[in-house]
Amino acid sequence: MSSIVPSNFKKSRACLECGLVKTIEQFEETGCENCEDHTPMQGNKPAILQSTTATFEGLIAIMKPKESWIARRRGFEKRVPGCYALSTDADQTSSRNVTRY
């Protein structure tokens, strides 16, 4: 399985469910490999904009989720290799708290 790395960090977005960070174009092309079964984003820009955010903090790269101690500690063992947001702001205009991963 190949790793998923954003092709442009300045235009990257994080999935609100799992924290996977990719560009809109990458989400359009392949969706979210962790959440596609229950949150289809592939080829669906409105769903991408609703299910991802450009407002996130921190970034962690996990290349071998099953072997990584940080992946185990964060509960990422079953996720695809890639870059993940450490926290996201699901809706910065509302009063919701930051979701921590």
Coordinates of C-alpha atoms in Angstrom, one line a residue:
M1 CA 0.0 0.0 0.0
S2 CA 1.4 3.4 -0.9
S3 CA 1.5 6.3 1.5
I4 CA -0.9 9.2 1.1
V5 CA 0.9 12.5 1.3
P6 CA -0.7 15.9 0.5
S7 CA 0.7 17.2 -2.8
N8 CA 0.4 20.8 -1.6
F9 CA 0.4 21.5 2.2
K10 CA -0.8 25.1 1.7
K11 CA -4.1 23.8 0.2
S12 CA -4.5 20.7 2.4
R13 CA -7.6 19.7 4.3
A14 CA -8.2 17.2 7.1
C15 CA -11.0 14.6 7.2
L16 CA -13.3 15.5 10.1
E17 CA -13.7 11.8 11.0
C18 CA -10.2 10.4 10.9
G19 CA -7.9 13.4 10.4
L20 CA -6.3 12.2 7.2
V21 CA -4.7 15.2 5.4
K22 CA -4.9 15.6 1.6
T23 CA -5.7 18.2 -0.9
I24 CA -9.3 18.7 -2.3
E25 CA -8.0 17.2 -5.6
Q26 CA -6.7 14.1 -3.8
F27 CA -10.0 13.7 -1.9
E28 CA -11.9 14.1 -5.2
E29 CA -9.7 11.4 -6.9
T30 CA -9.7 8.8 -4.2
G31 CA -11.9 9.9 -1.3
C32 CA -10.8 9.2 2.2
E33 CA -9.4 5.8 2.3
N34 CA -10.3 5.4 6.0
C35 CA -13.9 6.7 5.8
E36 CA -15.0 6.1 2.2
D37 CA -17.4 3.2 3.2
H38 CA -19.6 5.5 5.4
T39 CA -18.6 9.0 4.1
P40 CA -18.3 8.8 0.3
M41 CA -16.2 11.7 -0.9
Q42 CA -14.7 10.3 -4.1
G43 CA -15.8 12.6 -7.0
N44 CA -18.1 14.5 -4.8
K45 CA -16.8 18.0 -4.1
P46 CA -19.8 19.2 -1.9
A47 CA -19.3 16.1 0.3
I48 CA -15.5 16.8 0.5
L49 CA -16.2 20.4 1.6
Q50 CA -18.7 19.2 4.2
S51 CA -16.6 16.3 5.5
T52 CA -13.1 18.0 5.6
T53 CA -11.7 21.2 7.1
A54 CA -8.8 23.5 6.2
T55 CA -8.6 24.5 9.9
F56 CA -6.4 21.9 11.7
E57 CA -3.4 21.9 14.0
G58 CA -0.3 19.7 14.0
L59 CA 0.6 17.1 11.6
I60 CA 1.9 13.6 12.1
A61 CA 3.2 11.3 9.3
I62 CA 2.5 7.6 9.8
M63 CA 4.2 5.3 7.3
K64 CA 3.7 1.9 9.0
P65 CA 0.6 2.2 11.2
K66 CA 0.8 -1.4 12.5
E67 CA 4.5 -1.0 13.6
S68 CA 4.4 2.6 14.8
W69 CA 4.3 3.2 18.6
I70 CA 2.7 6.7 18.0
A71 CA 0.0 5.1 15.7
R72 CA -0.8 2.6 18.4
R73 CA -0.9 5.3 21.1
R74 CA -3.3 7.4 19.0
G75 CA -5.4 4.4 17.9
F76 CA -4.3 4.7 14.2
E77 CA -3.1 1.1 13.7
K78 CA -6.0 0.3 11.3
R79 CA -5.6 3.5 9.3
V80 CA -3.9 3.9 5.9
P81 CA -0.3 5.3 5.9
G82 CA -0.3 9.1 5.5
C83 CA -0.3 12.4 7.2
Y84 CA -2.8 13.1 9.9
A85 CA -4.0 16.2 11.7
L86 CA -3.5 16.2 15.5
S87 CA -6.6 18.2 15.9
T88 CA -9.3 19.9 13.8
D89 CA -11.8 22.7 14.3
A90 CA -14.9 21.1 12.9
D91 CA -16.7 24.5 12.5
Q92 CA -14.8 27.6 13.5
T93 CA -18.0 29.7 13.3
S94 CA -19.8 27.6 16.0
S95 CA -19.0 27.1 19.6
R96 CA -18.0 23.5 19.2
N97 CA -14.8 22.4 20.9
V98 CA -11.7 21.3 19.0
T99 CA -11.8 17.6 18.2
R100 CA -8.7 15.8 19.3
Y101 CA -7.3 12.7 17.6

